[in-house]
Short mmCIF file of C-alpha atoms in Angstrom, two decimals:
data_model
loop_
_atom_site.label_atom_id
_atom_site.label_comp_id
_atom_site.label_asym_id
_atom_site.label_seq_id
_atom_site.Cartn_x
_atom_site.Cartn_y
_atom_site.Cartn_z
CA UNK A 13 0.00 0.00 0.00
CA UNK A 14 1.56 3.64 -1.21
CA UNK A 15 1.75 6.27 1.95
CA UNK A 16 -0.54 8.26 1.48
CA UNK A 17 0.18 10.95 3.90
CA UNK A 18 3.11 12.49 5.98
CA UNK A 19 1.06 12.49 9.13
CA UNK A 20 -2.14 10.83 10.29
CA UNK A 21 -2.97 12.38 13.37
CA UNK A 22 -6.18 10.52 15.69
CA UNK A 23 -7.92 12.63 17.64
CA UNK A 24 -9.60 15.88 17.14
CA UNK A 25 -8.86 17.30 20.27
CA UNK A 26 -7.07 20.68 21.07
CA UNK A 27 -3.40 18.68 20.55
CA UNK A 28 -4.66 17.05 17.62
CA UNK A 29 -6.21 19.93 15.84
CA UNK A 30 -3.70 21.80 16.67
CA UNK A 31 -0.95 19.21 15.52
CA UNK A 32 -2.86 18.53 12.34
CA UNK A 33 -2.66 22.53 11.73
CA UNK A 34 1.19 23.29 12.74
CA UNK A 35 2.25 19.92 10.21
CA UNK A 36 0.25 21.34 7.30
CA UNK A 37 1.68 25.10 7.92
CA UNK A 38 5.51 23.04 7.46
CA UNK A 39 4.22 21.58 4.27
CA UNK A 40 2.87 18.42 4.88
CA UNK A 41 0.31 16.24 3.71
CA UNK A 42 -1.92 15.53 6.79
CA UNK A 43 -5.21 13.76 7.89
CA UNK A 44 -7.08 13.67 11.24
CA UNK A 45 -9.45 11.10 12.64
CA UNK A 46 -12.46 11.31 14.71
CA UNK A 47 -14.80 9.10 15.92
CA UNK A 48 -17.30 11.78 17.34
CA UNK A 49 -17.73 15.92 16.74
CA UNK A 50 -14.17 17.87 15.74
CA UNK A 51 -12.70 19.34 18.78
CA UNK A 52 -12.69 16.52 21.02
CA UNK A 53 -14.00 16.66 24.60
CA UNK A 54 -12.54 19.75 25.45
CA UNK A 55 -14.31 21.61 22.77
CA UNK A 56 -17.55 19.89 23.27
CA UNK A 57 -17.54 18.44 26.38
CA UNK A 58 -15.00 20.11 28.50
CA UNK A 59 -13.28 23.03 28.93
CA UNK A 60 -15.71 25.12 26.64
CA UNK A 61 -19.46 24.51 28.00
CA UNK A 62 -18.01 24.28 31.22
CA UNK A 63 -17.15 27.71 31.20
CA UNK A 64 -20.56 28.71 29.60
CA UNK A 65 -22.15 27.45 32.26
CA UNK A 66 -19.73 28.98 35.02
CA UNK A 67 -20.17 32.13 33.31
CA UNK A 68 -24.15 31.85 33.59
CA UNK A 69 -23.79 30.52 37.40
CA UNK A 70 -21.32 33.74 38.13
CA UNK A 71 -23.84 36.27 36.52
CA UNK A 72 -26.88 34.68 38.37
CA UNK A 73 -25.06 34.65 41.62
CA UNK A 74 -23.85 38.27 41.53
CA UNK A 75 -27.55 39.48 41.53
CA UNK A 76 -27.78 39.06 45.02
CA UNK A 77 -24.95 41.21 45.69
CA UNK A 78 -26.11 44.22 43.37
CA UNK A 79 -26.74 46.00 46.68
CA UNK A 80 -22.74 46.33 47.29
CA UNK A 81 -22.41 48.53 44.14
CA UNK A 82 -25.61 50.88 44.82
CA UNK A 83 -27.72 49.29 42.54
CA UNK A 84 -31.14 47.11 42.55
CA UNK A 85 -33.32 44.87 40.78
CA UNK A 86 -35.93 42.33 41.62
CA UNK A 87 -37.54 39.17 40.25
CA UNK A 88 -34.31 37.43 39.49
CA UNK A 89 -34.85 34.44 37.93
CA UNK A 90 -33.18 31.52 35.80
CA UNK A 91 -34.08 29.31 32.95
CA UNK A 92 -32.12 26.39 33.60
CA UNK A 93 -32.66 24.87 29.57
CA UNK A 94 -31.31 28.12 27.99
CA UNK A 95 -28.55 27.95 30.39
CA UNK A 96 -27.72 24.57 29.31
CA UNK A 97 -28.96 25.15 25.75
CA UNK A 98 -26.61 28.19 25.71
CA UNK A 99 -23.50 25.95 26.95
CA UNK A 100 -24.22 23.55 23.94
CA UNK A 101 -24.34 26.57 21.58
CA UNK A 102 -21.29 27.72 22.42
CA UNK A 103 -19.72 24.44 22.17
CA UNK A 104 -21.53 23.68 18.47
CA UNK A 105 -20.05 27.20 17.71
CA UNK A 106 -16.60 26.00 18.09
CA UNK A 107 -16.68 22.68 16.81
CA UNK A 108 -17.86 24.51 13.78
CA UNK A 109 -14.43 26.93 13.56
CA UNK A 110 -12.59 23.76 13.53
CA UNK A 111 -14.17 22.41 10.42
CA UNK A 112 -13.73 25.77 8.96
CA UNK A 113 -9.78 25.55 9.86
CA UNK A 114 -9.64 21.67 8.33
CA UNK A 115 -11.10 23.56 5.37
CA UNK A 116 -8.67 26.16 5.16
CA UNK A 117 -5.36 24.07 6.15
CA UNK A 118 -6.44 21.39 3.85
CA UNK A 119 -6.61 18.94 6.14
CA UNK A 120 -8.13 15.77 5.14
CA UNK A 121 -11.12 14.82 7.94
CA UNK A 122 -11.86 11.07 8.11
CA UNK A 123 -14.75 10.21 10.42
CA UNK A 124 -14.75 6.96 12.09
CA UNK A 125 -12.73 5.08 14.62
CA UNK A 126 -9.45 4.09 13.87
CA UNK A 127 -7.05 1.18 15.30
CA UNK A 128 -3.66 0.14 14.65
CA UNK A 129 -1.31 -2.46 12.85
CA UNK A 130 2.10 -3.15 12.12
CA UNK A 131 2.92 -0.75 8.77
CA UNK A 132 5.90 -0.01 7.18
CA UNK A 133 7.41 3.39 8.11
CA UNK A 134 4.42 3.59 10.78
CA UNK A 135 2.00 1.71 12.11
CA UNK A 136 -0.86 1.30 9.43
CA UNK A 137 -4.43 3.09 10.54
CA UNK A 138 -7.83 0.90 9.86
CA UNK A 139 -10.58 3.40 9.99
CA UNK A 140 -14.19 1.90 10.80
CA UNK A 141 -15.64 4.58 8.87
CA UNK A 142 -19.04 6.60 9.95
CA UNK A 143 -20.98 6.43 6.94
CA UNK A 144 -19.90 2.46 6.87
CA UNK A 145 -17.46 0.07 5.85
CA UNK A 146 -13.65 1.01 6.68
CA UNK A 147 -10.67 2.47 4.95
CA UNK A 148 -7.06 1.72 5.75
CA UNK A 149 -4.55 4.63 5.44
CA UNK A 150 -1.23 4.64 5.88
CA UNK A 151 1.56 7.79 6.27
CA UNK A 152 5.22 7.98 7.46
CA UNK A 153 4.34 9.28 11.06
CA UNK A 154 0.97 8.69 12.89
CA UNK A 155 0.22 10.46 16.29
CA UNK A 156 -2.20 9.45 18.89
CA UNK A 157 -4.31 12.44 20.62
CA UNK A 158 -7.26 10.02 21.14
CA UNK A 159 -7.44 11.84 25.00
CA UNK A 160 -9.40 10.10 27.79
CA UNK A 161 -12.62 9.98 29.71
CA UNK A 162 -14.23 9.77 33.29
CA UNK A 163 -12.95 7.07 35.54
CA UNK A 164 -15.28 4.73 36.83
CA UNK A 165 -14.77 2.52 39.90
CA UNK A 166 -17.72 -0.22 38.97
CA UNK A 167 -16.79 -2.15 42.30
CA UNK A 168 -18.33 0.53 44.64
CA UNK A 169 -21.17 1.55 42.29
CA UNK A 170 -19.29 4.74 41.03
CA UNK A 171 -20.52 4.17 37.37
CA UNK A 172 -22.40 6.86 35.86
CA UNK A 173 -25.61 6.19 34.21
CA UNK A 174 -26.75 9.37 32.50
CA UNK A 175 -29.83 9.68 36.09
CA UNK A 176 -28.63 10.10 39.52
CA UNK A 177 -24.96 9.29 39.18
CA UNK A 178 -23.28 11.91 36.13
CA UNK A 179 -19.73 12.06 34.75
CA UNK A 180 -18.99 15.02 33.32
CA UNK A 181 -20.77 14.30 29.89
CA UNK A 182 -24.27 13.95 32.07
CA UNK A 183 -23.32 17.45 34.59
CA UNK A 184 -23.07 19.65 30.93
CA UNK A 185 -26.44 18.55 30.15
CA UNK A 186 -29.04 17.02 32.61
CA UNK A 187 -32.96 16.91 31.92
CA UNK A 188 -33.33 19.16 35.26
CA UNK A 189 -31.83 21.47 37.96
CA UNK A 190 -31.14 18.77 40.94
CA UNK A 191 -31.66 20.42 44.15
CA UNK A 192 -28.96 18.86 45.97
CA UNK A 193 -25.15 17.14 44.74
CA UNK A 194 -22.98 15.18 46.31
CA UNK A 195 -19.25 15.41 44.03
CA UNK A 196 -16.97 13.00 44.43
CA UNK A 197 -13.96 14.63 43.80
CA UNK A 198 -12.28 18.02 44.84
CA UNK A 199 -9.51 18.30 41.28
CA UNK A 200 -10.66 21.41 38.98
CA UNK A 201 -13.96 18.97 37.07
CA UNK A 202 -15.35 18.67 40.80
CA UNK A 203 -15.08 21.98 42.15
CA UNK A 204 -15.93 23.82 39.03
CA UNK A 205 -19.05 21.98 38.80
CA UNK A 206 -19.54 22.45 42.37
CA UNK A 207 -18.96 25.82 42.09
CA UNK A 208 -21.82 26.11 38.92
CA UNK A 209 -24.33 24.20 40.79
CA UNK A 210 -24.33 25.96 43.97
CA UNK A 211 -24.70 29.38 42.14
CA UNK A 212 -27.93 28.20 41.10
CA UNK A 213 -28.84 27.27 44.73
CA UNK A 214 -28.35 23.78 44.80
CA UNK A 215 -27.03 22.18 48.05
CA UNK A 216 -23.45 20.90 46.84
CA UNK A 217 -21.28 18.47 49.58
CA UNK A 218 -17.76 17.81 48.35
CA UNK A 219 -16.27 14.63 48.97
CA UNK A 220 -12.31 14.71 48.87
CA UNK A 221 -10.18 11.47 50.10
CA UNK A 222 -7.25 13.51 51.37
CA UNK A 223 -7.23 16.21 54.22
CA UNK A 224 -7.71 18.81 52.06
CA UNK A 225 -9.36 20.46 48.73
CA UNK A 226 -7.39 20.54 45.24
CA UNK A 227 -4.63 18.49 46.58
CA UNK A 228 -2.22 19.79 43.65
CA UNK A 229 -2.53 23.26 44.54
CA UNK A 230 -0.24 25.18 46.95
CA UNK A 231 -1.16 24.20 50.43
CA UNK A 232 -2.17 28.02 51.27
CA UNK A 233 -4.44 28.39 48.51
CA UNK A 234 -6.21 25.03 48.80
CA UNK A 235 -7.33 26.57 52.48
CA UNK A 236 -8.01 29.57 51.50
CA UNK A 237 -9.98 28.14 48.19
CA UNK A 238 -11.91 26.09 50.78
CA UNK A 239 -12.93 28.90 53.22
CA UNK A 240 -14.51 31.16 50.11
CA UNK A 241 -16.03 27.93 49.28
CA UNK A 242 -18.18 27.69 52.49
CA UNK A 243 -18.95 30.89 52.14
CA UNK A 244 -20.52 30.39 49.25
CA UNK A 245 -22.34 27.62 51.42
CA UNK A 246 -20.31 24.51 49.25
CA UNK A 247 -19.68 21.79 52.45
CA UNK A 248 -16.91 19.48 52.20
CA UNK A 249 -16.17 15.74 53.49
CA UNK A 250 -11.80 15.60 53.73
CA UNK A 251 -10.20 12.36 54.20
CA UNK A 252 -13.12 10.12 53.44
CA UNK A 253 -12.99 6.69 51.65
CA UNK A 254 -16.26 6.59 49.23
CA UNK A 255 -17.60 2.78 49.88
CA UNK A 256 -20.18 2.23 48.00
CA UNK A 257 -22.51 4.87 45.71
CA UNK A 258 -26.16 3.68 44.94
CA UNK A 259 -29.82 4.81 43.59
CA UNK A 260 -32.31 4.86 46.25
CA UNK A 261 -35.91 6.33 45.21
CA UNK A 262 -35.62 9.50 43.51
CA UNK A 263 -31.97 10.16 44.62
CA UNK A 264 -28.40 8.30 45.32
CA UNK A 265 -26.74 7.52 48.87
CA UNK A 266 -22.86 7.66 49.04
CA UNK A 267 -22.01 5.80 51.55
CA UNK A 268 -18.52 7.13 52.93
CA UNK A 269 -15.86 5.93 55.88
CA UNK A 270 -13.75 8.62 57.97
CA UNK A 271 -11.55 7.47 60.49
CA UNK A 272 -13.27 4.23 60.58
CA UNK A 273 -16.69 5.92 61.20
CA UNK A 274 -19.20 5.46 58.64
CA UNK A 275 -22.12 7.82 57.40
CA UNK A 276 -24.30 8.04 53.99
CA UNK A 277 -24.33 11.19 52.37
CA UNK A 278 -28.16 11.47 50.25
CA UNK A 279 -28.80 13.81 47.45
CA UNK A 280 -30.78 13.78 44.45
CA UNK A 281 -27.79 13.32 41.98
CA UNK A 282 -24.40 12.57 42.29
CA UNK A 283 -21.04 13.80 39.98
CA UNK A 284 -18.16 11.39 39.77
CA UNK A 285 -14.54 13.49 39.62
CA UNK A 286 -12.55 10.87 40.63
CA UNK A 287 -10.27 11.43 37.31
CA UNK A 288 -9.65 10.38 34.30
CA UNK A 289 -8.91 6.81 32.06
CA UNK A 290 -6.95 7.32 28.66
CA UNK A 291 -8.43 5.85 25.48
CA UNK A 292 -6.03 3.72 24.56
CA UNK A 293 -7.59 0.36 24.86
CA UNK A 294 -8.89 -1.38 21.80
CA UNK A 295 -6.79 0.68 19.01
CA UNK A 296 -3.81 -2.04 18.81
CA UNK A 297 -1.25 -0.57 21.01
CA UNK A 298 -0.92 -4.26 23.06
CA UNK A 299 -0.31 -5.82 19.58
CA UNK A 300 2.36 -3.09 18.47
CA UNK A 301 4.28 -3.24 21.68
CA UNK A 302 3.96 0.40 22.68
CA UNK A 303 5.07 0.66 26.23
CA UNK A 304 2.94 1.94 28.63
CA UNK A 305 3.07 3.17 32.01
CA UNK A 306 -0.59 2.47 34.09
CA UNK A 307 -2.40 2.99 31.46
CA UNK A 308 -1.12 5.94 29.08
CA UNK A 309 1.42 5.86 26.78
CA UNK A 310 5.24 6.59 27.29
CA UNK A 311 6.84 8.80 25.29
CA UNK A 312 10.14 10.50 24.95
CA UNK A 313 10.65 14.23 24.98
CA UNK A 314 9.29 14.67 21.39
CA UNK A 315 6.47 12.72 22.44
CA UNK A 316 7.54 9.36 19.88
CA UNK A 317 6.85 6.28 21.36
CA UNK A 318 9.23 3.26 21.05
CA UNK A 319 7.32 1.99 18.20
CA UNK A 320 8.94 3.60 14.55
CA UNK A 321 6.49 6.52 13.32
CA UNK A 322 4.17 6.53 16.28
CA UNK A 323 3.90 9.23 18.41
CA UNK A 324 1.59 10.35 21.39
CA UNK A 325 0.24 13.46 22.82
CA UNK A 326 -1.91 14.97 25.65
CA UNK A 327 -4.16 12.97 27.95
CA UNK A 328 -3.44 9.64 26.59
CA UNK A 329 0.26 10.73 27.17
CA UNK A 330 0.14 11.36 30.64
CA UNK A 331 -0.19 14.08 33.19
CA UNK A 332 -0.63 17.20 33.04
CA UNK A 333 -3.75 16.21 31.79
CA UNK A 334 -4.84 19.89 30.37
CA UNK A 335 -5.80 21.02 27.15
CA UNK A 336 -3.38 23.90 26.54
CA UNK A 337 -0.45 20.65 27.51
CA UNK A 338 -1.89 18.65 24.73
CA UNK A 339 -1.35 21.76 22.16
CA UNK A 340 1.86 22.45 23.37
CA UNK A 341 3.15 18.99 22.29
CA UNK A 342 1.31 18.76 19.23
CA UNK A 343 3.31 21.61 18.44
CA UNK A 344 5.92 20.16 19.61
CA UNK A 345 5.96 17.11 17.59
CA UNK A 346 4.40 18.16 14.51
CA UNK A 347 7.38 20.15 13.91
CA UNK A 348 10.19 17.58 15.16
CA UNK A 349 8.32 15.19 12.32
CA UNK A 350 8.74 17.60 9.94
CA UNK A 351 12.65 17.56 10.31
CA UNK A 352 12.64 21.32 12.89
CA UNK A 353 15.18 20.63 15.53
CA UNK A 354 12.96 22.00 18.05
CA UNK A 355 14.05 22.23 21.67
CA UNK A 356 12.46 19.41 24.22
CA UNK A 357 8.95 19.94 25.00
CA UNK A 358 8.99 20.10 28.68
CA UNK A 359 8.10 23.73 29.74
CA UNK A 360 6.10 24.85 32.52
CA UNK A 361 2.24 24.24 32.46
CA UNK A 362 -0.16 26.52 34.46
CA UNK A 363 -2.96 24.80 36.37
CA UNK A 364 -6.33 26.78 35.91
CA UNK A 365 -9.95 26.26 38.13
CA UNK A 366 -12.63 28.40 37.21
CA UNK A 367 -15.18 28.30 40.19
CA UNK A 368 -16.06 31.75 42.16
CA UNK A 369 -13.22 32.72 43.28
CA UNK A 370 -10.65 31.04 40.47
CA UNK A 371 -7.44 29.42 41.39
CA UNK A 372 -4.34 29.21 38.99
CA UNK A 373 -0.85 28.17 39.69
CA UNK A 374 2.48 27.65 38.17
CA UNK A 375 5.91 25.97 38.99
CA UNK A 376 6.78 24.37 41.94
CA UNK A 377 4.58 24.83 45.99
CA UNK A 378 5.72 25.96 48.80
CA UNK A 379 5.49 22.43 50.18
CA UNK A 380 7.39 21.00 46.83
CA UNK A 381 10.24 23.01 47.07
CA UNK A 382 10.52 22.01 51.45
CA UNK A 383 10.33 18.03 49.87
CA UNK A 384 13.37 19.25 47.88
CA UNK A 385 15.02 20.63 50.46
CA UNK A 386 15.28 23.95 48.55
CA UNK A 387 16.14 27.93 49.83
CA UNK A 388 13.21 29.46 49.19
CA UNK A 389 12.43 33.17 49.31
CA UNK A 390 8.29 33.48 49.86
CA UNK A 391 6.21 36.75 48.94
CA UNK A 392 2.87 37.23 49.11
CA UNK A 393 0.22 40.29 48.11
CA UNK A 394 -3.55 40.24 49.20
CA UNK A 395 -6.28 41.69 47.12
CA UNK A 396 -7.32 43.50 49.42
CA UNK A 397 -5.49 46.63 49.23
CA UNK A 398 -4.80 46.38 45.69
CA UNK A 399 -7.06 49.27 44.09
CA UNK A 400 -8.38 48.06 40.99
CA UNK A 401 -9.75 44.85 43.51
CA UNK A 402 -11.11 46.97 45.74
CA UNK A 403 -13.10 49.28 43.50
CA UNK A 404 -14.32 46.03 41.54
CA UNK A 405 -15.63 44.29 44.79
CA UNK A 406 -13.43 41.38 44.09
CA UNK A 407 -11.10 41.50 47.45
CA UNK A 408 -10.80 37.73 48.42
CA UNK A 409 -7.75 36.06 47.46
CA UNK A 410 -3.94 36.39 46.50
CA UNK A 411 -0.81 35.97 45.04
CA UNK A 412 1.51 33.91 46.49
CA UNK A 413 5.22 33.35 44.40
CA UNK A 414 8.11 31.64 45.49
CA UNK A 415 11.77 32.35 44.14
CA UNK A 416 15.12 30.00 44.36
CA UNK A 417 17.18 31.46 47.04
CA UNK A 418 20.51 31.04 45.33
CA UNK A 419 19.37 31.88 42.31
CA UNK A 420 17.11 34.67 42.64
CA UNK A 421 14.71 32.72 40.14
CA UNK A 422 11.14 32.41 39.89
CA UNK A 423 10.00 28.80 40.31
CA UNK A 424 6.24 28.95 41.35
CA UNK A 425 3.65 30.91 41.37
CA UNK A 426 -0.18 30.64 43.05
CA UNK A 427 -3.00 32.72 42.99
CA UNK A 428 -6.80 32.74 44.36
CA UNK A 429 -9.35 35.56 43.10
CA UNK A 430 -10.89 36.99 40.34
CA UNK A 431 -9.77 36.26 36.96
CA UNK A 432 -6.88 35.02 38.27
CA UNK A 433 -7.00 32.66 35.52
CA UNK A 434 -5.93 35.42 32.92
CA UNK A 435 -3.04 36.46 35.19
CA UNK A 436 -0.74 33.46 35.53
CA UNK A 437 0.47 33.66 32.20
CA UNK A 438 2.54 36.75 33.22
CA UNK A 439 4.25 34.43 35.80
CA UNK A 440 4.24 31.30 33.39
CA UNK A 441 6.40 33.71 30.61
CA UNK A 442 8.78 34.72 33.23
CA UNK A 443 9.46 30.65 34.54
CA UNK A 444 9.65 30.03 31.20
CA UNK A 445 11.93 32.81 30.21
CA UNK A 446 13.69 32.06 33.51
CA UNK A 447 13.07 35.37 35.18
CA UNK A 448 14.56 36.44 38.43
CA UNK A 449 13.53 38.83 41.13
CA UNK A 450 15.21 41.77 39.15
CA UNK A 451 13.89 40.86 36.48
CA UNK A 452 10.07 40.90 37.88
CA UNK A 453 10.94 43.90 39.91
CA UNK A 454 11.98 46.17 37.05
CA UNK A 455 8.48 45.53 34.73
CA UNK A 456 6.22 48.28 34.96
CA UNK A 457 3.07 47.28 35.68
CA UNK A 458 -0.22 49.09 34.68
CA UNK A 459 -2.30 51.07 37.32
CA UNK A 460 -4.96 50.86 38.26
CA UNK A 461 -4.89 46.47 37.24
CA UNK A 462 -5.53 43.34 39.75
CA UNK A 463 -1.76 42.49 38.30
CA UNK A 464 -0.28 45.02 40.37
CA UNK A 465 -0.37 42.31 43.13
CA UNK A 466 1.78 39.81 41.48
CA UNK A 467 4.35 43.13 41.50
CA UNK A 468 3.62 43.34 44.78
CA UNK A 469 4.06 39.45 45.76
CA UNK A 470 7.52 39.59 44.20
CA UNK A 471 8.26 42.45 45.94
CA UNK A 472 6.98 41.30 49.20
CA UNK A 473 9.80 38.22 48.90
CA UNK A 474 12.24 40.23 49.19
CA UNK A 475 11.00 42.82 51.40
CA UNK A 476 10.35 45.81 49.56
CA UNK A 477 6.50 45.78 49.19
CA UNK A 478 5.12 48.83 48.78
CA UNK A 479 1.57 48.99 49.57
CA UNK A 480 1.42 46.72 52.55
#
């Protein structure tokens, strides 16, 4: 069989897409596989309509607070099907600007499911095709972004069925507004839609098995994340074993164990954000040899595999597993197939939660860098005295960065408040760029902005704040 391509990438994701683009920009020929809608989960079932729906839940909620800014209104309402109707919109709406960009990179699109056998220069890729029958392609590099999907834990009942116990799919778009939650799960899936749910006045309980919320997070933020929480009225279960999770009536019970003392949590419904699986069972990876490491691929640090042509990207190649990861090593090996001697893909990747108030982080914690054993130099800035906070109403929270104490460089950065999300970047350039304390300390940062406190911070670890 003649190669037909340079690169068959699986997986429409925001890596593959993003792959499929970059390789056809270098001058290659280049196809792209998907079994479902263009985009992947994130664009239709993740990262997109989640923040639709945040967005709708932050708007809602800040009704009731109209008073604090001199203004009224009454009647406030919600119509939960346009909010979820208007989540699926927006998702449609992008799946749709990816077709356009197939279109305009000339990227083949080839809708089915593929799998995987021994080929010549590459594995070969058997598509079972949509419309029927299959087609069997072959190029001289293929690349896996086929991503991955809710855990389950069958054994204790944690299985959603699409009624009382949701995955993420089933959270984006239920039937009805369920008046109570119990989430399973405190990572950025669980508290976000925690965080949605309970600005629409549903009773939310948060089940985490460790002693604390967002266990990647700097230790400092994950309390203070947890006290704006319960003032939001979110309640929270820490260090409980989950036992069993089953239907009873119109509702579930979770049935969880702390310190050998049991209890059942009830609730109408009940979200499962326990993690994640990768897809990589059933495409022929056993049958090629591609190594694996529980579960998801291995890869090496152009993201090839240790099978000849076959490389692997995003979720289904490991943690971080975050969208804006995946793109970066599409990038990354899109162009290192296309003969660019690029440098290794490892570079710092931000963490992002977008629940009221938003968490981000960078780089190393505070508790990462005492494992080490590292000199660390600590500042910190509050929102509360930083201007452009306080005339917005948006005081809770604030930056936190950490520097190497030898080096005078910045290795982590964490941050709790208001758009916070939009901020790290500033922080994730200067890791990246491998900024020091001078370096941070000379930008000039504009007045009145919310990133006047991650001036401050830096200041602040050195002691030469200014406005605290």
């Amino acid at each position: 069989m003649a190669v037909e391509f340079d690169l068959i990438v699986i997986g429409s994701g925001p890596g593959g897409y993003v792959a499929a683009i970059r390789a056809s920009q270098l001058g290659q020929k280049v196809a792209i596989v998907e079994r479902e809608s263009l985009g992947g989960i994130c664009l239709n079932w993740g990262c997109i309509p989640t923040k639709a729906l945040l967005k709708s839940g932050e708007k809602f909620e800040s009704l009731s607070h109209l008073k604090e800014y001199g203004l009224s209104a009454s009647g406030a309402a919600f119509d939960f099907d346009a909010i979820i109707q208007r989540s699926r919109g927006v998702a449609a709406t992008m799946s749709k600007g990816i077709t356009f960009l197939m279109k305009k990179n000339k990227i083949e699109v080839i809708e089915g499911s593929a799998r995987l056998e021994k080929g010549a220069a590459a594995p070969k890729v058997i598509i079972d095709l949509k419309a029927g029958g299959s087609r069997t392609v072959e190029a001289k590099a293929v690349m896996l972004a086929v991503g991955a999907r809710a855990k389950a834990i069958p054994q204790i009942g944690l299985e959603a069925d699409g009624d009382r116990i949701w995955a993420y799919r089933d959270a984006l778009a239920p039937k009805t507004m369920p008046a109570s939650i119990v989430v399973i799960g405190s990572g950025a899936i669980g508290i976000e839609f925690g965080s949605f749910y309970r600005a629409l006045g549903a009773e939310v309980t948060v089940v985490e098995a460790v002693d604390r919320i967002m266990p990647v997070e700097d230790e400092e933020v994950s309390k203070a994340a947890q006290k704006s929480f319960e003032k939001r009225g979110i309640k929270f279960r820490l260090g409980c074993k989950v036992t069993k999770v089953s239907k009873s009536g119109k509702g579930v019970q979770v049935a969880i164990e702390t310190d050998g003392k049991a209890e059942t949590l009830e609730a109408e419904v009940c979200i499962s954000a326990v993690g994640i699986t990768a897809n990589t069972d059933g495409i022929g990876l056993e049958a090629l040899g591609v190594n694996m490491d529980r579960g998801h691929i291995t890869i090496d640090g152009h993201c090839a595999t240790n099978v000849k042509g076959l490389y692997a990207i995003g979720d289904c190649a490991g943690a971080p597993w975050l969208a804006h990861k995946a793109s970066h090593e599409g990038i990354h090996a899109a162009e290192y197939i296309a003969g660019y001697k690029t440098p290794n893909v490892n570079s710092p990747i931000a963490g992002c939660t977008y629940a009221q108030p938003q968490v981000a982080s960078v780089g190393i914690t505070e508790q990462g860098a005492r494992e080490a054993k590292r000199e660390v130099k600590i500042g910190r800035f509050p929102f509360r005295v930083n201007g452009k906070a306080v005339a917005a109403g948006e005081v809770d929270g604030f930056v936190k960065v950490i520097f190497d104490a030898k080096t005078s460089a910045l290795i982590g950065a964490h941050m709790i408040g208001h758009e916070v999300t939009e901020m790290i970047q500033g922080y994730v350039t200067a890791i990246t760029m491998e900024a020091t304390e001078e370096d941070i300390h000379g930008i000039v940062y504009p007045h009145p902005t919310m990133s006047e406190a991650m001036h401050e911070a830096a200041l602040d670890a050195y002691g030469r704040t200014i406005h605290l």
